[in-house]
Structures are given as C-alpha cells and as structure tokens.
PDB file of C-alpha atoms in Angstrom:
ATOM      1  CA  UNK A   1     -13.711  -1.127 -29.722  1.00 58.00           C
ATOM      2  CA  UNK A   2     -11.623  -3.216 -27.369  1.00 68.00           C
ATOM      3  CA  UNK A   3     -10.033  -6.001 -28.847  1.00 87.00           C
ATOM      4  CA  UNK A   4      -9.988  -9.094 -27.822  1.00 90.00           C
ATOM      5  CA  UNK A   5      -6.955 -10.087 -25.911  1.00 89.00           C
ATOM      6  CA  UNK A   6      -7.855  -7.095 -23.779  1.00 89.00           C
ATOM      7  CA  UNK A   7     -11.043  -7.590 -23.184  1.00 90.00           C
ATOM      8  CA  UNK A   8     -10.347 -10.991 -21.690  1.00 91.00           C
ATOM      9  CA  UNK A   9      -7.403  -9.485 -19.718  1.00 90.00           C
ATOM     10  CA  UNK A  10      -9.916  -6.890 -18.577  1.00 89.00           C
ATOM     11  CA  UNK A  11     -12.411  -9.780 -17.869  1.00 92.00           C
ATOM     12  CA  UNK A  12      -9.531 -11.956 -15.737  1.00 93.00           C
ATOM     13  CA  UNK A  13      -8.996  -8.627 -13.465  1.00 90.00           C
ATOM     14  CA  UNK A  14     -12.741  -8.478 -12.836  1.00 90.00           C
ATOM     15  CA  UNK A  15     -12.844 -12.367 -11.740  1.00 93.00           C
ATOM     16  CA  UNK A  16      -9.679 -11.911  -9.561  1.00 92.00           C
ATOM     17  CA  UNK A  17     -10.683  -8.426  -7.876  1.00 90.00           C
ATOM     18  CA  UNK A  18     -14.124 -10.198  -6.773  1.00 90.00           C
ATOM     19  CA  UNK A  19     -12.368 -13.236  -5.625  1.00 93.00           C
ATOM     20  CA  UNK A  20     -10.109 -11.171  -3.576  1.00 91.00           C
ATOM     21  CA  UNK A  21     -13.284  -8.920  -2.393  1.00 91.00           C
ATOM     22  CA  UNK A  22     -14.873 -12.607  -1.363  1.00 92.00           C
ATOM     23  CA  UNK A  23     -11.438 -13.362   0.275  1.00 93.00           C
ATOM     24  CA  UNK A  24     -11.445  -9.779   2.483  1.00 95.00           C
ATOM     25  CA  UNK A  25     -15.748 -10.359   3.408  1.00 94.00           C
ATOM     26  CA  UNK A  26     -14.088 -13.909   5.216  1.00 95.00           C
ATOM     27  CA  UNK A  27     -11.558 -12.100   7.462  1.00 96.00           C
ATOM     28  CA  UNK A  28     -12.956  -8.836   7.856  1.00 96.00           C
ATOM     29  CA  UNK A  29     -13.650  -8.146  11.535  1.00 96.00           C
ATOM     30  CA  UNK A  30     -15.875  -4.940  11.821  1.00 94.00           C
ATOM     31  CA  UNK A  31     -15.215  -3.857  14.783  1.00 95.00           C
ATOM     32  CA  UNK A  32     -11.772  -3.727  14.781  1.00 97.00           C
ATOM     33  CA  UNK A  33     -12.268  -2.327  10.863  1.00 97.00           C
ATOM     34  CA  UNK A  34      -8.882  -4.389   9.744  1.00 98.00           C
ATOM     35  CA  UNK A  35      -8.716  -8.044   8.649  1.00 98.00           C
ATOM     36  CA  UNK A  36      -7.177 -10.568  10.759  1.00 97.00           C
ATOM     37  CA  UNK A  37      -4.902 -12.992   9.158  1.00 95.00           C
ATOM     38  CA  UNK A  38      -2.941 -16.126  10.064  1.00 94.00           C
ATOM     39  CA  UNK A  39       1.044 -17.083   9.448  1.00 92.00           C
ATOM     40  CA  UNK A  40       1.852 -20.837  10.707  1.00 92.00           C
ATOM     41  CA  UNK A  41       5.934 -19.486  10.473  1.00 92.00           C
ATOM     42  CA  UNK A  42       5.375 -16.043  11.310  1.00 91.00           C
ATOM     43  CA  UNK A  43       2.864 -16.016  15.095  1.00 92.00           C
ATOM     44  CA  UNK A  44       4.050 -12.185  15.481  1.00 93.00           C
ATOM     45  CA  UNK A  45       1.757 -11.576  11.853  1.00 94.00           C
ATOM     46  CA  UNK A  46      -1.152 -13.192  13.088  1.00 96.00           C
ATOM     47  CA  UNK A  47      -3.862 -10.825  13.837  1.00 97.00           C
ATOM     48  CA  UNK A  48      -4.919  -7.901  12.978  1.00 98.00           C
ATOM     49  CA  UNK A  49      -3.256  -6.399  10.005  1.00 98.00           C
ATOM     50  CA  UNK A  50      -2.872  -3.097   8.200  1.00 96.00           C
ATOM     51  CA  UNK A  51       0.230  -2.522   6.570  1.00 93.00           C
ATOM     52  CA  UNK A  52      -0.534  -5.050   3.559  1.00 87.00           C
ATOM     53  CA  UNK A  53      -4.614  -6.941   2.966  1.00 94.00           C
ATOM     54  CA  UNK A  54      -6.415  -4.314   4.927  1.00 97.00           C
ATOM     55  CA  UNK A  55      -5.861  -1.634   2.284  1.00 98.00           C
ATOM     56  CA  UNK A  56      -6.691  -2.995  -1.070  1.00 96.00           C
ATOM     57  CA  UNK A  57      -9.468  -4.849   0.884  1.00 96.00           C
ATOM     58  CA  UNK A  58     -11.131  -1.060   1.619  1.00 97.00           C
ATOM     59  CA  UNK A  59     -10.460   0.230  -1.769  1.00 96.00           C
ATOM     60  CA  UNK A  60     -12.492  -2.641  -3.385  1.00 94.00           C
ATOM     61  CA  UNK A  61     -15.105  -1.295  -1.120  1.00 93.00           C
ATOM     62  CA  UNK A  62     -14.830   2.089  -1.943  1.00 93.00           C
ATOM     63  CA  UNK A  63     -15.360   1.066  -5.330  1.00 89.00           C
ATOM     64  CA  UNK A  64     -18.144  -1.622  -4.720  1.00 84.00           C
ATOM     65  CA  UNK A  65     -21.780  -0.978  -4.435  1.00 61.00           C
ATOM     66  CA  UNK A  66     -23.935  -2.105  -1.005  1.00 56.00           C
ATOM     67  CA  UNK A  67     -23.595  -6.156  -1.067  1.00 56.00           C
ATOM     68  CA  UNK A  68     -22.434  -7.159   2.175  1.00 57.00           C
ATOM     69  CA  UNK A  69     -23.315  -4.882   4.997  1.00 56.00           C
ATOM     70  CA  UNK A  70     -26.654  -4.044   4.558  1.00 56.00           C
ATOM     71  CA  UNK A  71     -24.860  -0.508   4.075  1.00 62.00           C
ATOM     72  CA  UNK A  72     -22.545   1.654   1.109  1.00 76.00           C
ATOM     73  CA  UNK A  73     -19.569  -0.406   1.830  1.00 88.00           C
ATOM     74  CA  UNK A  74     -17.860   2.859   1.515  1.00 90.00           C
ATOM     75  CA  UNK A  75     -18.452   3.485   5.107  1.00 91.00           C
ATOM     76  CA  UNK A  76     -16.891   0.686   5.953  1.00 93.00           C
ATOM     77  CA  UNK A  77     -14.044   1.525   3.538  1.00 96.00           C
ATOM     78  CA  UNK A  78     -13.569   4.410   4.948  1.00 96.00           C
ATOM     79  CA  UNK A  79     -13.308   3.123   8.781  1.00 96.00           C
ATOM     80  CA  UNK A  80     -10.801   0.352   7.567  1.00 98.00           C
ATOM     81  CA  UNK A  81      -8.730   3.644   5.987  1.00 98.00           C
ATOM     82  CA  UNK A  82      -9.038   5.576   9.389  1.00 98.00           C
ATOM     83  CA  UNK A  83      -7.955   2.769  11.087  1.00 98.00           C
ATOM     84  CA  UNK A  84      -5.010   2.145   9.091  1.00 98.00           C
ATOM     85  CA  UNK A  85      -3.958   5.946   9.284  1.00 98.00           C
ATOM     86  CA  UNK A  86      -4.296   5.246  13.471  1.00 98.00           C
ATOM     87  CA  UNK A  87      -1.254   2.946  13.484  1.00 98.00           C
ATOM     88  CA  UNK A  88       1.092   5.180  12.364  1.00 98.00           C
ATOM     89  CA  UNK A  89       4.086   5.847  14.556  1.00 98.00           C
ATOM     90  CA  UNK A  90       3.745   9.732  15.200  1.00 97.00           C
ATOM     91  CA  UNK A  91       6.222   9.478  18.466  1.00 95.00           C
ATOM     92  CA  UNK A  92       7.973  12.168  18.870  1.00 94.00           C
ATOM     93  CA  UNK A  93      11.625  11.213  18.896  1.00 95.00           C
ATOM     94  CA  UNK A  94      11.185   8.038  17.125  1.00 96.00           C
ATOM     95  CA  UNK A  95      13.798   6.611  14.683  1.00 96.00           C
ATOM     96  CA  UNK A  96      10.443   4.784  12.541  1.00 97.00           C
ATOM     97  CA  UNK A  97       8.548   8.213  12.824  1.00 98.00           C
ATOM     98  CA  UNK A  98       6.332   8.275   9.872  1.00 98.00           C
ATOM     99  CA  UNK A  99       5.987   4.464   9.275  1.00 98.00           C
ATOM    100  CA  UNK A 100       3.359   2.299  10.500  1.00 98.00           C
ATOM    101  CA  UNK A 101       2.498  -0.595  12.772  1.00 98.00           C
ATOM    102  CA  UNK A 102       2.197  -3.642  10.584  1.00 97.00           C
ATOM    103  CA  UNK A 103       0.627  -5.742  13.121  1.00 97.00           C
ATOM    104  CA  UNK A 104      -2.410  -4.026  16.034  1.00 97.00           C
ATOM    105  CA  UNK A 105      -0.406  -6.163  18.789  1.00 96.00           C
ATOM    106  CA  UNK A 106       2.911  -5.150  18.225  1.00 96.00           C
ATOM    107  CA  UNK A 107       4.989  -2.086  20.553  1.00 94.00           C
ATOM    108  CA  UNK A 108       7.215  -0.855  18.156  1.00 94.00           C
ATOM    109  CA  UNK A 109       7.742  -1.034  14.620  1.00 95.00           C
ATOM    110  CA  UNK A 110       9.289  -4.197  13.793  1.00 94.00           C
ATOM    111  CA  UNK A 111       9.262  -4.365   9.576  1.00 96.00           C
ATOM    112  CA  UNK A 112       9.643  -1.064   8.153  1.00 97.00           C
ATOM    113  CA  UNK A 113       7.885  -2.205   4.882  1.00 97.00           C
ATOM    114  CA  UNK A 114       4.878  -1.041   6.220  1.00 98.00           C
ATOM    115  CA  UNK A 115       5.380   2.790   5.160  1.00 98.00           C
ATOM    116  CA  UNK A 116       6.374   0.799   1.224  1.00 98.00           C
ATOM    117  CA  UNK A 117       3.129  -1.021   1.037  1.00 98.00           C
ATOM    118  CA  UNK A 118       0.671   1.868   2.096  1.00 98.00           C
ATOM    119  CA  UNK A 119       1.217   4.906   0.884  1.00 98.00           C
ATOM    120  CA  UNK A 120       0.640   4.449  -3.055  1.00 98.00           C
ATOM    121  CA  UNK A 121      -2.604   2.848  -2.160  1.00 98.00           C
ATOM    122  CA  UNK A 122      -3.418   5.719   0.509  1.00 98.00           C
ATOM    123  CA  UNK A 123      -2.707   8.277  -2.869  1.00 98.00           C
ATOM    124  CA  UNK A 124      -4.800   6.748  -4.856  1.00 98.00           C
ATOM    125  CA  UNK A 125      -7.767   6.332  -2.388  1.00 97.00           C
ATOM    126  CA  UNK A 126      -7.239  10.309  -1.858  1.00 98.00           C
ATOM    127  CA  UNK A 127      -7.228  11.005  -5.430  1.00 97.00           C
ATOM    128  CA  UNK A 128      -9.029   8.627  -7.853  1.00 95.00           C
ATOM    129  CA  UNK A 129     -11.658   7.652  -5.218  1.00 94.00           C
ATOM    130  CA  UNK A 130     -11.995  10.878  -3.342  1.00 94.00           C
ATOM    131  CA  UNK A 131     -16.069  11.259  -4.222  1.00 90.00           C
ATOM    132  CA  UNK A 132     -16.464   8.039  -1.830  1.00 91.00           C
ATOM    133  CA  UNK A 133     -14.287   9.331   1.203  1.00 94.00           C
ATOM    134  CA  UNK A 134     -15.950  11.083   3.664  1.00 95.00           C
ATOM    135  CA  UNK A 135     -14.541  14.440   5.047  1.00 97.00           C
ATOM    136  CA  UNK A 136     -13.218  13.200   8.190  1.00 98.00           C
ATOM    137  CA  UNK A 137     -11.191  10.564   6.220  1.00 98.00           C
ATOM    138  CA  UNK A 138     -10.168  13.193   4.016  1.00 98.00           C
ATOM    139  CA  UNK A 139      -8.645  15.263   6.249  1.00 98.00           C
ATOM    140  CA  UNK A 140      -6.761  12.368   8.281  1.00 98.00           C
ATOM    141  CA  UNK A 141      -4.998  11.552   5.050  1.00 98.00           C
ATOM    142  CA  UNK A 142      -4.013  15.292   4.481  1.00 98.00           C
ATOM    143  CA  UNK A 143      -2.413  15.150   7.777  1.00 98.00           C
ATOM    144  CA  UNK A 144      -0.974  11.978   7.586  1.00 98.00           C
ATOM    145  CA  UNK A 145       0.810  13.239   4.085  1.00 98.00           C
ATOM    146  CA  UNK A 146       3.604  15.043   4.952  1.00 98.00           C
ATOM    147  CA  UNK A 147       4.948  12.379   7.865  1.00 98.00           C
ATOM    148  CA  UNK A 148       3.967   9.758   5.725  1.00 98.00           C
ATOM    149  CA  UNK A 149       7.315  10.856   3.582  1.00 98.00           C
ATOM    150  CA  UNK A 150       9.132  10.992   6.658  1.00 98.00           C
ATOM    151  CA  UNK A 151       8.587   7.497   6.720  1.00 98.00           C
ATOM    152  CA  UNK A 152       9.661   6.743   3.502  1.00 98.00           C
ATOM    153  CA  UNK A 153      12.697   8.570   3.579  1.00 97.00           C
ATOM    154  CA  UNK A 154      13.831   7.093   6.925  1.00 97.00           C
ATOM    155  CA  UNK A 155      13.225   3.879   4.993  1.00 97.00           C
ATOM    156  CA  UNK A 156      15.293   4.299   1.959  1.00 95.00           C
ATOM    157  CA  UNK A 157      16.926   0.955   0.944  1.00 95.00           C
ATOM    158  CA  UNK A 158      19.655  -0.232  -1.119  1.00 93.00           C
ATOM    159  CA  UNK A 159      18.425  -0.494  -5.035  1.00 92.00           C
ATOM    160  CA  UNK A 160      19.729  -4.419  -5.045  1.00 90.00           C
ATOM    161  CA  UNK A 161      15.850  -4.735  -2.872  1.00 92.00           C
ATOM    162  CA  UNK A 162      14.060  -4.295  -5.721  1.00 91.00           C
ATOM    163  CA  UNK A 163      10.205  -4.731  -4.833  1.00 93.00           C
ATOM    164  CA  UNK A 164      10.632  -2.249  -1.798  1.00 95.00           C
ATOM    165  CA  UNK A 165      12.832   0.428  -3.729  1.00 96.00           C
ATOM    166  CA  UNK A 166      10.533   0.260  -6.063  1.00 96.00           C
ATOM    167  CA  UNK A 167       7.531   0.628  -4.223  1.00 97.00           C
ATOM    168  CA  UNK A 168       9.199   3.647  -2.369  1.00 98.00           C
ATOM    169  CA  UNK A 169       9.805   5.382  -5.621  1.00 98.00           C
ATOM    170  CA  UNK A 170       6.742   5.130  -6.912  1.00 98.00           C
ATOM    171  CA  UNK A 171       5.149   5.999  -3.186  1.00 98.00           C
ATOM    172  CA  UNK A 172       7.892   9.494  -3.756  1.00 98.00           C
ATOM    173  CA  UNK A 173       5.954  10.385  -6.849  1.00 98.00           C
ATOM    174  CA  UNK A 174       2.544   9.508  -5.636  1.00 98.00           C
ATOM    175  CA  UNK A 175       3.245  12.300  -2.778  1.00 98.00           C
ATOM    176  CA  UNK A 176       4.914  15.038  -5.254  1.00 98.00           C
ATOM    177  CA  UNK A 177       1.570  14.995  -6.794  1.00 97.00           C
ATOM    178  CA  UNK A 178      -0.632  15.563  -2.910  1.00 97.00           C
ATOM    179  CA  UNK A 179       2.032  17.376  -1.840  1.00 97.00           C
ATOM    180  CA  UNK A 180       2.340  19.294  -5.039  1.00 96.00           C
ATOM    181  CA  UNK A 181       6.115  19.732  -4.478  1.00 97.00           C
ATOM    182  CA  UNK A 182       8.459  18.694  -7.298  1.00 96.00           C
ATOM    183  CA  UNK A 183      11.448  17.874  -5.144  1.00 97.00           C
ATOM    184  CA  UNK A 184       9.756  14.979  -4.213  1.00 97.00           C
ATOM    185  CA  UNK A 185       9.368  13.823  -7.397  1.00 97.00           C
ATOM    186  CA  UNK A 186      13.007  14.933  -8.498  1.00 97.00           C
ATOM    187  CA  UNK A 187      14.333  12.925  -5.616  1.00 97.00           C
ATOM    188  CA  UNK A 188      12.238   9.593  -6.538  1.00 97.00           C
ATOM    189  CA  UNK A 189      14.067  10.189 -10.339  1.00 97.00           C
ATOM    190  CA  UNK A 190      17.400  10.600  -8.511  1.00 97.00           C
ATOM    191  CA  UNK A 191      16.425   7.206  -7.100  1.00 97.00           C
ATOM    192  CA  UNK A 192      15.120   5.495 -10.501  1.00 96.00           C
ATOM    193  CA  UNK A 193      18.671   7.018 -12.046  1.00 96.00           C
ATOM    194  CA  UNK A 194      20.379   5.035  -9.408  1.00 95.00           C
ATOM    195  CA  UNK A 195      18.745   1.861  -9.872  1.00 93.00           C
ATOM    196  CA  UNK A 196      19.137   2.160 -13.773  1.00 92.00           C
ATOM    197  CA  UNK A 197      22.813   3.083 -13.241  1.00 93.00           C
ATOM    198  CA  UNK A 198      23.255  -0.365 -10.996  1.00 91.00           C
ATOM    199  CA  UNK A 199      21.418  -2.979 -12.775  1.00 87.00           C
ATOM    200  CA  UNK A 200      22.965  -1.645 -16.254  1.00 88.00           C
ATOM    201  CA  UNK A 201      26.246  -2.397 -14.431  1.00 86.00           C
ATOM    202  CA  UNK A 202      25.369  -5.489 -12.388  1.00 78.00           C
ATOM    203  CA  UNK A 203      21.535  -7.176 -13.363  1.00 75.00           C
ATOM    204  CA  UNK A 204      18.769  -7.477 -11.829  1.00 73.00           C
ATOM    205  CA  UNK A 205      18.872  -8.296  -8.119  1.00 70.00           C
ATOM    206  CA  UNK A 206      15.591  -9.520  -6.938  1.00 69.00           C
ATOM    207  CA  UNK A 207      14.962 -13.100  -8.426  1.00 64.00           C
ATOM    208  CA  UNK A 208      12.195 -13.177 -11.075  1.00 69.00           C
ATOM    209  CA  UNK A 209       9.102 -14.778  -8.993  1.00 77.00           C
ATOM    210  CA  UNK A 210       5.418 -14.455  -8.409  1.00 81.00           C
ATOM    211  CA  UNK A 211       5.078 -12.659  -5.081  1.00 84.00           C
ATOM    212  CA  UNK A 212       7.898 -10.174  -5.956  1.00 86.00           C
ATOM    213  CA  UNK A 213       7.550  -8.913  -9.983  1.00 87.00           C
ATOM    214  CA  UNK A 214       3.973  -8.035  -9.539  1.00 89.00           C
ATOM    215  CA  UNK A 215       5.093  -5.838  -6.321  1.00 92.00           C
ATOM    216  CA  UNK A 216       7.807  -4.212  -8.669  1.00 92.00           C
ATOM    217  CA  UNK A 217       5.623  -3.974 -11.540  1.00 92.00           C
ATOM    218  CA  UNK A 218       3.208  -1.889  -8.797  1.00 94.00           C
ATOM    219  CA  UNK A 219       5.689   0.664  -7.859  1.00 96.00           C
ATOM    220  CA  UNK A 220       6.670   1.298 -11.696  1.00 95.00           C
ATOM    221  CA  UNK A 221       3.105   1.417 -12.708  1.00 95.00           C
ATOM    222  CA  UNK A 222       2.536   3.811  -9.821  1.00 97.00           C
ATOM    223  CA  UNK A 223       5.568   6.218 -10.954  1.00 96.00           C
ATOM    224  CA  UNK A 224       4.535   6.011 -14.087  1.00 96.00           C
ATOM    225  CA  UNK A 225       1.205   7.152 -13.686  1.00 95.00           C
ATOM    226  CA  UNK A 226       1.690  10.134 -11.559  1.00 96.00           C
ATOM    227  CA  UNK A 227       4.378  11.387 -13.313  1.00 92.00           C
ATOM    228  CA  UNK A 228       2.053  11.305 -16.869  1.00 71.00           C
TER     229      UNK A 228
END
C-alpha cells in the first residue's frame, strides 16, 4: 500500500497537472493547434508558441479522456505534436539545423533552447504514450529523430548553464534509446562526467531557484530513466 506522504504527493501532482490542463484549454487556439501566450518584457514571445507550453499542454491530452472538444483530445494532441515537429529548421545549410522555431512569427531561430525543451517530451510522447499517437504522427517523429540530435549537438553549452546542459543530456539519452545507438548515450555520460568533474572543483553554477531546479531536476530524471 502507498503510504501516506506519497499518496498526498501523488494527490498534489494530480491537482497541479489539471490546473495546468485548465491553464492550456484558456490559450489553446485550434486552428493554429499551439497556444498563444503573452510576455509584457519579451513582445518577440508573444504569440504562438511551441518550443516550451505547447508540448506538455498535448501530452496532458494524450493522456486525458474526451472533456473539452466534444472529441478524444488525443486528436487534438496529436495536431499540437505535428505542429510542433513543422517548426523545425530543416534548411539545408543552416548553422541551427535541427533546432526549432520557438515563436510561429519569427524568420530564423533566435533562442536555441528550443531543441533543450522539446525533445525529452517528444521521447516520451513516442514511447510511453505511443497507443494514443496516430500513425502519421508516428512517423513525423521517426523522421524528425535523427536531426533532432543535430540540433542538440549544434547546441552543446558550457556545464556552468546548468538547466539547459542538463536538459540536453538527458534529451542525449532519451534519443540513444529511439535511436537505439549507444554512442549517444556514451556521449551524454561523457557530458554528465564533465559536469561532475566541474562542480566537484568549482560548485554549483546555476543559482538554486524555482523556475530553474525543477528544469534541472527534469533533465536528471529524464537520464535517469532511460538509462534504467
């Protein structure tokens, strides 16, 4: 049986993923299948998004049962994941090739985070939700794969950034496992070796706060599970 402090924990992520489904049904704009947000500091991330909301937005839908659309939210899931996979830069020739547009509006690739943020979610969507994907998304994330780690890898950053190193190191194992190649996987450790090596040596960079631990904490959690 599940003891208690657990079962409330579990109970607290149940209350916050439905909060943050409620959040996504506000914003959510069908037709463009992405959620539009709004910075007051920021005009060139207002719009439509994908690199960050519009993900975990369609995998609570993949996972939800019909409440909103009259329809499996699945489908819509499933466009919002299409859509996402639509923005990536697949110019030939192009120094971000691999990485995604964070922003619909913008005309070239102007935060390179994008690639960090998506492609542990895009894993998982491919393999622990796979029996709600349809075939057509299926396929567009098998092709999107392999350039997918182009984009990481043109996107390596210095350890001392530790929410984004970490979040490409766990994306690196995520892919070893899709990819089934294990010098993916050898090249995220070389990575974690590096980032043990410096912080023994020099402490953790990235200052302890609420927006940034839980994005580190991700990227372990994500290593850690695909490697076990």
């Amino acid at each position: 049986a599940m003891n208690a402090s657990l079962q409330a924990q579990r109970q607290r992520s149940m209350i916050l993923q439905e909060r943050l489904r409620y959040a996504g049904d506000t914003r959510y704009d069908p037709p463009e299948a992405l959620l539009r947000t709004f910075s007051e500091f920021f005009p060139r991330f207002t719009g439509y998004v994908a690199a960050q909301e519009s993900l975990p937005y369609a995998l609570l839908l993949l996972q939800s049962d019909d409440r909103t659309y009259g329809i499996d939210d699945a489908i819509e899931g499933n466009r919002i994941i299409r859509r996402i996979l639509g923005l990536q830069d697949l110019r030939e020739g192009s120094e971000t090739f691999g990485n995604f547009f964070w922003m619909t509006h913008w005309d070239r690739i102007k935060d390179q985070n994008a690639v960090s943020f998506l492609t542990i979610g895009l894993v998982y969507a491919y393999l622990t939700l796979a029996p709600k994907l349809e075939p057509e998304t299926k396929a567009a994330l098998e092709r999107a794969f392999p350039s997918i780690l182009l984009g990481i890898r043109s996107h390596k950053v210095r350890w001392q950034y530790t929410n984004i190193y970490f979040l490409n190191l766990g994306g690196l194992v995520a892919l070893s496992c899709v990819l089934d190649d294990d010098s993916i996987h050898a090249e995220a450790m070389a990575d974690f070796a590096q980032w043990l090596e410096g912080t023994s040596q020099d402490g953790f960079h990235e200052f302890n706060s609420p927006t940034y631990t839980p994005v580190t904490l991700s990227g372990m959690e994500a290593a850690w599970h695909y490697t076990t």
